[in-house]
mmCIF file of C-alpha atoms in Angstrom:
data_model
loop_
_atom_site.group_PDB
_atom_site.id
_atom_site.type_symbol
_atom_site.label_atom_id
_atom_site.label_comp_id
_atom_site.label_asym_id
_atom_site.label_seq_id
_atom_site.Cartn_x
_atom_site.Cartn_y
_atom_site.Cartn_z
ATOM 1 C CA MET L 1 23.017 -9.410 -6.514
ATOM 2 C CA MET L 2 22.669 -8.091 -2.969
ATOM 3 C CA ARG L 3 22.093 -10.887 -0.484
ATOM 4 C CA LEU L 4 19.436 -10.591 2.207
ATOM 5 C CA LYS L 5 18.857 -12.795 5.239
ATOM 6 C CA LYS L 6 16.159 -15.417 5.502
ATOM 7 C CA LEU L 7 13.083 -14.150 7.326
ATOM 8 C CA SER L 8 13.744 -16.531 10.198
ATOM 9 C CA GLU L 9 16.980 -14.600 10.833
ATOM 10 C CA GLN L 10 15.514 -11.119 10.498
ATOM 11 C CA VAL L 11 14.292 -8.274 12.675
ATOM 12 C CA VAL L 12 11.396 -6.657 10.782
ATOM 13 C CA VAL L 13 9.754 -3.280 11.471
ATOM 14 C CA ILE L 14 6.206 -2.889 10.116
ATOM 15 C CA THR L 15 4.147 0.307 10.277
ATOM 16 C CA GLY L 16 0.367 0.258 10.112
ATOM 17 C CA ALA L 17 0.607 -3.169 11.716
ATOM 18 C CA THR L 18 -2.834 -3.474 13.323
ATOM 19 C CA SER L 19 -5.033 -3.586 10.227
ATOM 20 C CA GLY L 20 -5.232 -4.852 6.661
ATOM 21 C CA ILE L 21 -1.961 -5.411 4.814
ATOM 22 C CA GLY L 22 0.219 -4.564 7.812
ATOM 23 C CA LEU L 23 -1.607 -6.966 10.112
ATOM 24 C CA THR L 24 -1.530 -9.740 7.515
ATOM 25 C CA THR L 25 2.185 -9.180 6.910
ATOM 26 C CA ALA L 26 2.929 -9.237 10.640
ATOM 27 C CA ARG L 27 1.130 -12.546 11.130
ATOM 28 C CA MET L 28 2.758 -14.146 8.089
ATOM 29 C CA ALA L 29 6.237 -12.903 9.061
ATOM 30 C CA ALA L 30 5.686 -14.239 12.573
ATOM 31 C CA ALA L 31 4.757 -17.646 11.156
ATOM 32 C CA ARG L 32 8.101 -17.679 9.304
ATOM 33 C CA GLY L 33 10.130 -16.963 12.420
ATOM 34 C CA ALA L 34 10.921 -13.250 12.093
ATOM 35 C CA LYS L 35 11.396 -11.016 15.123
ATOM 36 C CA LEU L 36 8.932 -8.135 14.878
ATOM 37 C CA VAL L 37 8.722 -4.506 15.878
ATOM 38 C CA LEU L 38 5.174 -3.371 15.157
ATOM 39 C CA ALA L 39 3.992 0.218 14.860
ATOM 40 C CA ALA L 40 0.485 1.711 14.816
ATOM 41 C CA ARG L 41 -1.389 4.538 16.516
ATOM 42 C CA SER L 42 -3.624 2.325 18.655
ATOM 43 C CA GLU L 43 -1.827 1.262 21.823
ATOM 44 C CA GLU L 44 -4.685 -1.080 22.731
ATOM 45 C CA ALA L 45 -4.655 -2.903 19.387
ATOM 46 C CA LEU L 46 -0.861 -3.172 19.440
ATOM 47 C CA GLY L 47 -1.005 -4.704 22.898
ATOM 48 C CA GLN L 48 -3.507 -7.302 21.761
ATOM 49 C CA LEU L 49 -1.467 -8.154 18.655
ATOM 50 C CA GLU L 50 1.727 -8.376 20.664
ATOM 51 C CA GLN L 51 0.012 -10.749 23.101
ATOM 52 C CA GLU L 52 -1.357 -12.863 20.233
ATOM 53 C CA LEU L 53 2.051 -13.277 18.592
ATOM 54 C CA ARG L 54 3.936 -13.902 21.813
ATOM 55 C CA ALA L 55 1.461 -16.667 22.657
ATOM 56 C CA ARG L 56 2.699 -18.330 19.461
ATOM 57 C CA GLY L 57 6.315 -18.064 20.637
ATOM 58 C CA VAL L 58 7.170 -15.042 18.483
ATOM 59 C CA GLU L 59 9.453 -12.258 19.667
ATOM 60 C CA ALA L 60 7.208 -9.279 18.956
ATOM 61 C CA PHE L 61 7.218 -5.787 20.398
ATOM 62 C CA GLY L 62 4.575 -3.115 19.761
ATOM 63 C CA VAL L 63 5.441 0.584 19.703
ATOM 64 C CA PRO L 64 2.572 3.134 19.532
ATOM 65 C CA THR L 65 3.612 5.419 16.670
ATOM 66 C CA ASP L 66 2.112 8.113 14.486
ATOM 67 C CA VAL L 67 4.301 7.858 11.379
ATOM 68 C CA GLY L 68 3.513 11.463 10.484
ATOM 69 C CA ASP L 69 5.526 12.520 13.554
ATOM 70 C CA GLN L 70 9.238 12.394 12.754
ATOM 71 C CA ASP L 71 10.263 12.192 16.404
ATOM 72 C CA ALA L 72 7.884 9.263 16.972
ATOM 73 C CA VAL L 73 9.393 7.350 14.047
ATOM 74 C CA GLU L 74 12.884 8.046 15.345
ATOM 75 C CA SER L 75 11.796 6.639 18.705
ATOM 76 C CA LEU L 76 10.390 3.565 16.930
ATOM 77 C CA ALA L 77 13.789 2.884 15.373
ATOM 78 C CA HIS L 78 15.553 3.415 18.686
ATOM 79 C CA VAL L 79 13.231 0.925 20.398
ATOM 80 C CA ALA L 80 13.956 -1.648 17.674
ATOM 81 C CA MET L 81 17.701 -1.159 18.054
ATOM 82 C CA ALA L 82 17.549 -1.271 21.841
ATOM 83 C CA ARG L 83 15.380 -4.377 21.815
ATOM 84 C CA PHE L 84 17.123 -6.409 19.108
ATOM 85 C CA GLY L 85 20.351 -4.598 18.244
ATOM 86 C CA ARG L 86 19.609 -4.308 14.532
ATOM 87 C CA ILE L 87 16.967 -3.782 11.841
ATOM 88 C CA ASP L 88 17.019 -6.067 8.796
ATOM 89 C CA THR L 89 13.800 -5.056 7.013
ATOM 90 C CA TRP L 90 11.671 -1.937 7.376
ATOM 91 C CA VAL L 91 8.164 -1.943 5.862
ATOM 92 C CA ASN L 92 6.474 1.450 5.400
ATOM 93 C CA ASN L 93 2.853 0.378 5.122
ATOM 94 C CA ALA L 94 0.747 2.865 7.106
ATOM 95 C CA GLY L 95 -1.735 4.716 4.906
ATOM 96 C CA ILE L 96 -5.192 6.253 4.679
ATOM 97 C CA SER L 97 -7.499 7.624 1.982
ATOM 98 C CA ILE L 98 -10.141 10.296 1.470
ATOM 99 C CA TYR L 99 -13.154 9.930 -0.835
ATOM 100 C CA GLY L 100 -14.632 13.031 -2.406
ATOM 101 C CA ARG L 101 -14.072 15.649 -5.073
ATOM 102 C CA THR L 102 -10.785 17.437 -4.459
ATOM 103 C CA GLU L 103 -12.425 20.855 -4.148
ATOM 104 C CA GLN L 104 -14.635 19.569 -1.324
ATOM 105 C CA VAL L 105 -11.843 18.142 0.850
ATOM 106 C CA SER L 106 -10.650 20.471 3.600
ATOM 107 C CA MET L 107 -7.015 21.550 3.550
ATOM 108 C CA GLU L 108 -6.641 20.137 7.069
ATOM 109 C CA ASP L 109 -7.692 16.681 5.845
ATOM 110 C CA GLN L 110 -5.514 16.874 2.733
ATOM 111 C CA ARG L 111 -2.462 17.737 4.794
ATOM 112 C CA ARG L 112 -3.191 14.999 7.332
ATOM 113 C CA LEU L 113 -3.376 12.431 4.539
ATOM 114 C CA PHE L 114 -0.004 13.535 3.147
ATOM 115 C CA GLN L 115 1.480 13.558 6.629
ATOM 116 C CA THR L 116 0.678 9.855 6.961
ATOM 117 C CA ASN L 117 0.986 8.535 3.410
ATOM 118 C CA PHE L 118 4.001 10.493 2.186
ATOM 119 C CA TRP L 119 5.866 11.954 5.143
ATOM 120 C CA GLY L 120 5.354 8.728 7.072
ATOM 121 C CA VAL L 121 7.230 6.907 4.293
ATOM 122 C CA VAL L 122 9.961 9.562 4.258
ATOM 123 C CA HIS L 123 10.413 9.428 8.039
ATOM 124 C CA GLY L 124 10.509 5.623 8.063
ATOM 125 C CA SER L 125 12.826 5.322 5.072
ATOM 126 C CA LEU L 126 15.408 7.727 6.461
ATOM 127 C CA GLU L 127 15.419 5.958 9.823
ATOM 128 C CA ALA L 128 15.706 2.568 8.158
ATOM 129 C CA VAL L 129 18.629 3.620 5.984
ATOM 130 C CA LYS L 130 20.370 5.230 8.941
ATOM 131 C CA HIS L 131 20.364 1.945 10.847
ATOM 132 C CA MET L 132 20.879 -0.441 7.898
ATOM 133 C CA ARG L 133 23.543 1.531 6.024
ATOM 134 C CA LYS L 134 26.489 -0.436 7.398
ATOM 135 C CA HIS L 135 25.154 -3.993 7.613
ATOM 136 C CA GLY L 136 22.517 -3.879 4.862
ATOM 137 C CA GLY L 137 18.877 -4.811 4.690
ATOM 138 C CA ALA L 138 15.612 -4.219 2.844
ATOM 139 C CA LEU L 139 13.520 -1.061 2.694
ATOM 140 C CA ILE L 140 10.005 -1.825 1.441
ATOM 141 C CA ASN L 141 7.526 0.954 0.723
ATOM 142 C CA VAL L 142 3.887 0.180 0.024
ATOM 143 C CA GLY L 143 2.689 2.334 -2.847
ATOM 144 C CA SER L 144 -0.291 1.522 -5.046
ATOM 145 C CA GLU L 145 -1.401 1.059 -8.610
ATOM 146 C CA VAL L 146 -2.327 4.746 -8.291
ATOM 147 C CA SER L 147 1.380 5.484 -7.927
ATOM 148 C CA ASP L 148 1.250 5.289 -11.741
ATOM 149 C CA VAL L 149 -2.333 6.108 -12.726
ATOM 150 C CA THR L 150 -4.794 8.391 -10.938
ATOM 151 C CA VAL L 151 -8.422 7.812 -10.012
ATOM 152 C CA PRO L 152 -10.970 10.575 -9.428
ATOM 153 C CA LEU L 153 -12.642 10.910 -6.021
ATOM 154 C CA GLN L 154 -9.339 9.848 -4.421
ATOM 155 C CA GLY L 155 -7.243 12.693 -5.788
ATOM 156 C CA MET L 156 -5.104 13.358 -2.723
ATOM 157 C CA TYR L 157 -4.578 9.654 -2.105
ATOM 158 C CA SER L 158 -3.401 9.253 -5.703
ATOM 159 C CA ALA L 159 -1.130 12.286 -5.344
ATOM 160 C CA SER L 160 0.416 10.888 -2.165
ATOM 161 C CA LYS L 161 1.154 7.557 -3.815
ATOM 162 C CA HIS L 162 2.704 9.325 -6.823
ATOM 163 C CA ALA L 163 4.911 11.149 -4.309
ATOM 164 C CA VAL L 164 5.845 7.876 -2.591
ATOM 165 C CA LYS L 165 6.979 6.472 -5.944
ATOM 166 C CA GLY L 166 9.119 9.531 -6.720
ATOM 167 C CA PHE L 167 10.749 9.481 -3.303
ATOM 168 C CA THR L 168 11.351 5.718 -3.371
ATOM 169 C CA ASP L 169 12.948 5.813 -6.825
ATOM 170 C CA ALA L 170 15.197 8.718 -5.799
ATOM 171 C CA ILE L 171 16.473 7.180 -2.575
ATOM 172 C CA ARG L 172 17.073 3.881 -4.382
ATOM 173 C CA MET L 173 19.315 5.541 -6.961
ATOM 174 C CA GLU L 174 21.206 7.505 -4.317
ATOM 175 C CA LEU L 175 21.895 4.391 -2.265
ATOM 176 C CA GLU L 176 22.957 2.392 -5.313
ATOM 177 C CA LYS L 177 25.278 5.205 -6.422
ATOM 178 C CA ASP L 178 27.016 5.118 -3.040
ATOM 179 C CA GLY L 179 27.140 1.307 -2.910
ATOM 180 C CA VAL L 180 24.986 1.146 0.231
ATOM 181 C CA PRO L 181 23.812 -2.490 0.682
ATOM 182 C CA VAL L 182 20.121 -1.650 1.169
ATOM 183 C CA SER L 183 17.554 -3.085 -1.229
ATOM 184 C CA VAL L 184 14.681 -0.682 -1.983
ATOM 185 C CA THR L 185 11.357 -2.075 -3.217
ATOM 186 C CA LEU L 186 8.103 -0.351 -4.098
ATOM 187 C CA ILE L 187 4.996 -2.536 -3.758
ATOM 188 C CA LYS L 188 2.105 -1.524 -6.051
ATOM 189 C CA PRO L 189 -1.107 -3.322 -5.116
ATOM 190 C CA ALA L 190 -4.356 -3.182 -7.040
ATOM 191 C CA GLY L 191 -7.557 -2.876 -5.000
ATOM 192 C CA ILE L 192 -7.157 -5.004 -1.862
ATOM 193 C CA ASP L 193 -9.895 -6.448 0.337
ATOM 194 C CA THR L 194 -8.949 -4.690 3.588
ATOM 195 C CA MET L 195 -10.656 -2.114 5.820
ATOM 196 C CA PHE L 196 -9.500 0.566 3.351
ATOM 197 C CA THR L 197 -12.921 2.078 2.624
ATOM 198 C CA VAL L 198 -14.044 1.772 6.250
ATOM 199 C CA HIS L 199 -10.986 3.680 7.503
ATOM 200 C CA ALA L 200 -11.168 6.340 4.768
ATOM 201 C CA LYS L 201 -12.564 9.821 5.375
ATOM 202 C CA ASN L 202 -15.689 10.178 3.256
ATOM 203 C CA TYR L 203 -17.102 13.360 1.742
ATOM 204 C CA MET L 204 -19.629 11.545 -0.455
ATOM 205 C CA ASP L 205 -23.300 11.021 0.349
ATOM 206 C CA VAL L 206 -22.888 7.244 0.038
ATOM 207 C CA GLU L 207 -20.370 4.772 1.402
ATOM 208 C CA PRO L 208 -17.260 4.344 -0.772
ATOM 209 C CA LYS L 209 -16.274 1.109 -2.421
ATOM 210 C CA LEU L 210 -13.281 -0.218 -4.331
ATOM 211 C CA PRO L 211 -13.813 -1.130 -7.996
ATOM 212 C CA ALA L 212 -13.263 -4.748 -9.008
ATOM 213 C CA PRO L 213 -11.108 -6.712 -9.229
ATOM 214 C CA LEU L 214 -10.140 -6.983 -5.579
ATOM 215 C CA TYR L 215 -7.303 -9.147 -4.267
ATOM 216 C CA ALA L 216 -6.656 -10.715 -0.863
ATOM 217 C CA PRO L 217 -4.249 -8.940 1.541
ATOM 218 C CA GLU L 218 -2.245 -12.159 1.797
ATOM 219 C CA LEU L 219 -0.999 -11.555 -1.764
ATOM 220 C CA VAL L 220 0.450 -8.181 -0.764
ATOM 221 C CA ALA L 221 1.995 -9.649 2.378
ATOM 222 C CA GLU L 222 3.577 -12.406 0.301
ATOM 223 C CA ALA L 223 5.081 -9.798 -2.036
ATOM 224 C CA ILE L 224 6.442 -7.810 0.923
ATOM 225 C CA LEU L 225 8.024 -10.872 2.504
ATOM 226 C CA SER L 226 9.470 -11.945 -0.844
ATOM 227 C CA ALA L 227 11.126 -8.533 -1.182
ATOM 228 C CA ALA L 228 12.499 -8.906 2.356
ATOM 229 C CA GLU L 229 14.494 -11.944 1.205
ATOM 230 C CA THR L 230 15.093 -11.216 -2.505
ATOM 231 C CA PRO L 231 15.888 -7.707 -3.816
ATOM 232 C CA GLN L 232 13.422 -6.459 -6.407
ATOM 233 C CA ARG L 233 12.747 -2.947 -7.681
ATOM 234 C CA ASP L 234 8.945 -3.053 -8.022
ATOM 235 C CA ILE L 235 6.267 -5.668 -7.401
ATOM 236 C CA PHE L 236 2.759 -5.248 -8.792
ATOM 237 C CA VAL L 237 0.196 -7.153 -6.750
ATOM 238 C CA GLY L 238 -2.603 -8.312 -9.006
ATOM 239 C CA GLY L 239 -2.439 -8.397 -12.775
ATOM 240 C CA ALA L 240 -4.930 -5.515 -12.854
ATOM 241 C CA ALA L 241 -2.350 -3.233 -11.224
ATOM 242 C CA LYS L 242 0.145 -3.903 -14.018
ATOM 243 C CA VAL L 243 -2.475 -3.485 -16.751
ATOM 244 C CA ASN L 244 -3.579 -0.148 -15.307
ATOM 245 C CA SER L 245 0.020 1.049 -14.943
ATOM 246 C CA VAL L 246 1.025 0.102 -18.475
ATOM 247 C CA GLY L 247 -2.215 1.318 -20.002
ATOM 248 C CA GLY L 248 -2.099 4.607 -18.104
ATOM 249 C CA PHE L 249 1.446 5.210 -19.335
ATOM 250 C CA HIS L 250 0.914 4.351 -22.993
ATOM 251 C CA MET L 251 -2.716 5.477 -23.368
ATOM 252 C CA PRO L 252 -3.187 8.202 -20.756
ATOM 253 C CA ARG L 253 -5.958 10.127 -22.474
ATOM 254 C CA LEU L 254 -7.988 6.999 -23.087
ATOM 255 C CA PHE L 255 -7.641 6.003 -19.449
ATOM 256 C CA ASP L 256 -8.706 9.520 -18.428
ATOM 257 C CA LYS L 257 -11.864 9.175 -20.484
ATOM 258 C CA TYR L 258 -12.581 5.717 -19.101
ATOM 259 C CA SER L 259 -12.225 7.008 -15.529
ATOM 260 C CA GLU L 260 -14.492 9.955 -16.282
ATOM 261 C CA ALA L 261 -17.122 7.589 -17.659
ATOM 262 C CA PHE L 262 -16.955 4.770 -15.127
ATOM 263 C CA MET L 263 -14.770 5.387 -12.050
ATOM 264 C CA PHE L 264 -17.133 7.855 -10.381
ATOM 265 C CA GLY L 265 -19.931 5.301 -10.256
ATOM 266 C CA GLN L 266 -17.682 2.341 -9.485
ATOM 267 C CA GLN L 267 -16.446 3.993 -6.278
ATOM 268 C CA ARG L 268 -19.939 4.754 -4.948
ATOM 269 C CA SER L 269 -21.921 2.078 -3.149
ATOM 270 C CA ARG L 270 -25.702 2.058 -2.700
ATOM 271 C CA GLN L 271 -25.427 2.468 1.066
ATOM 272 C CA ARG L 272 -26.009 5.946 2.454
ATOM 273 C CA SER L 273 -23.118 7.402 4.421
ATOM 274 C CA ALA L 274 -23.902 7.899 8.113
ATOM 275 C CA GLU L 275 -24.236 11.477 9.294
ATOM 276 C CA HIS L 276 -21.613 11.001 12.021
ATOM 277 C CA ARG L 277 -19.528 8.406 10.209
ATOM 278 C CA ARG L 278 -16.284 7.359 11.908
ATOM 279 C CA ASP L 279 -12.961 7.138 10.066
ATOM 280 C CA ALA L 280 -9.260 6.755 10.863
ATOM 281 C CA LEU L 281 -7.772 9.828 9.189
ATOM 282 C CA HIS L 282 -6.899 11.824 12.300
ATOM 283 C CA SER L 283 -7.072 9.073 14.929
ATOM 284 C CA PRO L 284 -7.564 5.300 14.927
ATOM 285 C CA ASP L 285 -11.047 3.809 14.933
ATOM 286 C CA GLU L 286 -10.628 1.256 17.700
ATOM 287 C CA SER L 287 -13.744 -0.649 16.616
ATOM 288 C CA GLN L 288 -12.119 -1.542 13.289
ATOM 289 C CA GLU L 289 -8.647 -2.549 14.517
ATOM 290 C CA LEU L 290 -7.163 -6.059 14.209
ATOM 291 C CA LYS L 291 -9.150 -6.851 11.055
ATOM 292 C CA GLN L 292 -7.296 -8.064 7.988
ATOM 293 C CA GLY L 293 -10.189 -7.495 5.598
ATOM 294 C CA ARG L 294 -13.889 -7.800 4.933
ATOM 295 C CA ASN L 295 -13.784 -11.244 3.238
ATOM 296 C CA LEU L 296 -15.779 -10.029 0.262
ATOM 297 C CA PRO L 297 -17.030 -12.941 -1.882
ATOM 298 C CA ASP L 298 -15.461 -11.833 -5.187
ATOM 299 C CA THR L 299 -11.953 -11.331 -3.780
ATOM 300 C CA HIS L 300 -9.181 -13.002 -5.789
ATOM 301 C CA ARG L 301 -7.077 -15.254 -3.587
ATOM 302 C CA ASN L 302 -4.343 -15.792 -6.176
ATOM 303 C CA SER L 303 -2.533 -13.738 -8.806
ATOM 304 C CA ALA L 304 -0.559 -15.678 -11.396
ATOM 305 C CA TYR L 305 1.049 -12.461 -12.631
ATOM 306 C CA THR L 306 2.376 -11.503 -9.191
ATOM 307 C CA ARG L 307 3.708 -14.971 -8.462
ATOM 308 C CA LEU L 308 5.510 -15.080 -11.818
ATOM 309 C CA THR L 309 7.135 -11.691 -11.314
ATOM 310 C CA MET L 310 8.376 -12.007 -7.736
ATOM 311 C CA GLY L 311 12.128 -12.477 -8.054
ATOM 312 C CA ALA L 312 11.876 -12.665 -11.866
ATOM 313 C CA ASN L 313 14.803 -11.866 -14.153
ATOM 314 C CA PRO L 314 14.687 -8.770 -16.425
ATOM 315 C CA MET L 315 13.877 -10.797 -19.580
ATOM 316 C CA LYS L 316 10.837 -12.422 -17.957
ATOM 317 C CA LEU L 317 9.678 -9.051 -16.677
ATOM 318 C CA ALA L 318 10.005 -7.557 -20.180
ATOM 319 C CA LEU L 319 7.916 -10.362 -21.675
ATOM 320 C CA LEU L 320 5.278 -10.013 -18.963
ATOM 321 C CA GLY L 321 5.270 -6.251 -19.467
ATOM 322 C CA GLY L 322 4.623 -6.782 -23.164
ATOM 323 C CA GLY L 323 1.743 -9.059 -22.267
ATOM 324 C CA ALA L 324 0.339 -6.413 -19.934
ATOM 325 C CA LEU L 325 0.562 -3.827 -22.713
ATOM 326 C CA MET L 326 -1.374 -6.137 -25.023
ATOM 327 C CA ALA L 327 -3.971 -6.687 -22.293
ATOM 328 C CA ALA L 328 -4.257 -2.937 -21.765
ATOM 329 C CA TRP L 329 -4.699 -2.401 -25.524
ATOM 330 C CA MET L 330 -7.422 -5.031 -25.684
ATOM 331 C CA LEU L 331 -9.085 -3.463 -22.648
ATOM 332 C CA SER L 332 -8.914 -0.065 -24.325
ATOM 333 C CA GLN L 333 -10.631 -1.415 -27.433
ATOM 334 C CA ASN L 334 -13.429 -2.784 -25.286
ATOM 335 C CA ARG L 335 -13.702 0.543 -23.460
ATOM 336 C CA GLN L 336 -13.835 2.427 -26.751
ATOM 337 C CA ARG L 337 -16.701 0.232 -27.903
ATOM 338 C CA GLN L 338 -18.499 0.871 -24.616
ATOM 339 C CA GLU L 339 -18.142 4.603 -25.109
ATOM 340 C CA GLN L 340 -19.704 4.598 -28.592
ATOM 341 C CA PRO L 341 -23.103 6.286 -28.840
ATOM 342 C CA GLY L 342 -25.842 3.891 -27.800
ATOM 343 C CA ALA L 343 -23.477 1.646 -25.834
ATOM 344 C CA GLN L 344 -24.845 0.281 -22.549
ATOM 345 C CA GLN L 345 -23.126 1.679 -19.436
ATOM 346 C CA HIS L 346 -23.466 0.133 -15.988
#
C-alpha cells in the first residue's frame, strides 16, 4: 500500500477554507500540526483565519483564490511551493449550490456553479498532481452523496457532483496505471450542518433546507484527514450517504418515485425567501464567512458507519456494503407502504 506522511509532517492545501467543511478541516489539521495553505475568495476572511491559526503556533498562509480561475489555482500552487517547498495533500473542497427547478435557473448561474464545483476540482487536481507526481501525496476531492444519486431542486449541483466523481475516478486510474505515488480519494458526505443553504443561490419562494439526517462537519473533516494519512478510494460520511448510494444504484426507479413524492417538500422551509436575498454563488458573502455550521439541534455528531469504513479492508467494506443494501431495501419497503393509496404523507 502507498505510504503517506503523518499530518504533523505535511503541507496541506485546502480550498474553500473559510466556511463549513473547509474551515473545520483547516482547524483540525492545524491542531494536528500540519502546515497549511488556505484558499478562498474572501481576502478578509482568509486574513482573519490566518491570524487565528498563527496565534496558535501554526504555520498557515492564506491565498485569495477563485478556484474557477485556472490561473488563480496555478498561482495558489506556486505560492505553496515557494512558501514550503512541497505539497503533501491537496483538498478540493470549494463548492456552492443552487435551489430551484432546472428550467428556472439562468444559464449564467448554472455555468458559474460548474465553474466552481467541477472546474475548480479539475484545476486543483491537475496542479496537485503536477507538484506531487515525483514525491507522492494525497489528492482528496469532496464530492457528495449526490455524486451517486440525484435530488430534484438541486439539479445542477447534483450534475456537478456526478461530474466530480467521473473525473476523480478517471484521474485515479490514470495515475495508478503509470505508477504515480499519489493517492486519490473521493469524499461523499450526506447532508452536513454547514452554511450550505445560506450560501446557495435560491430561486424558490421559501428558504431552502437540507433533509434529515444531518451530520456535523467535523465528521467530514475527520474523513478528509484520515485520507491524508491512509489511502482510500471512497469515504461515505454518514450512513445515510451509503444507503442512498446503494439504494439509488440497485433501485433507481423506486428512489426516483420517493424523491418525486417527498424531496420537493423536504427541501423547502416555512420561512419566506427575502426579496434581495444574499448568496455566495458569484462572490463571497462576507457576513457568513468563518462559520463552521449552524449548530442545528438534530445534527448527528457521530457516524458509526463512517468510523468503521475509514481505512477498512475490502472484505469489511463488502460486508458493510451488503448491510447498506439491506438497509436500503428495508427503507424502500417502508417508502412503498407510504406511497400506497390512503397513506399519510408529511
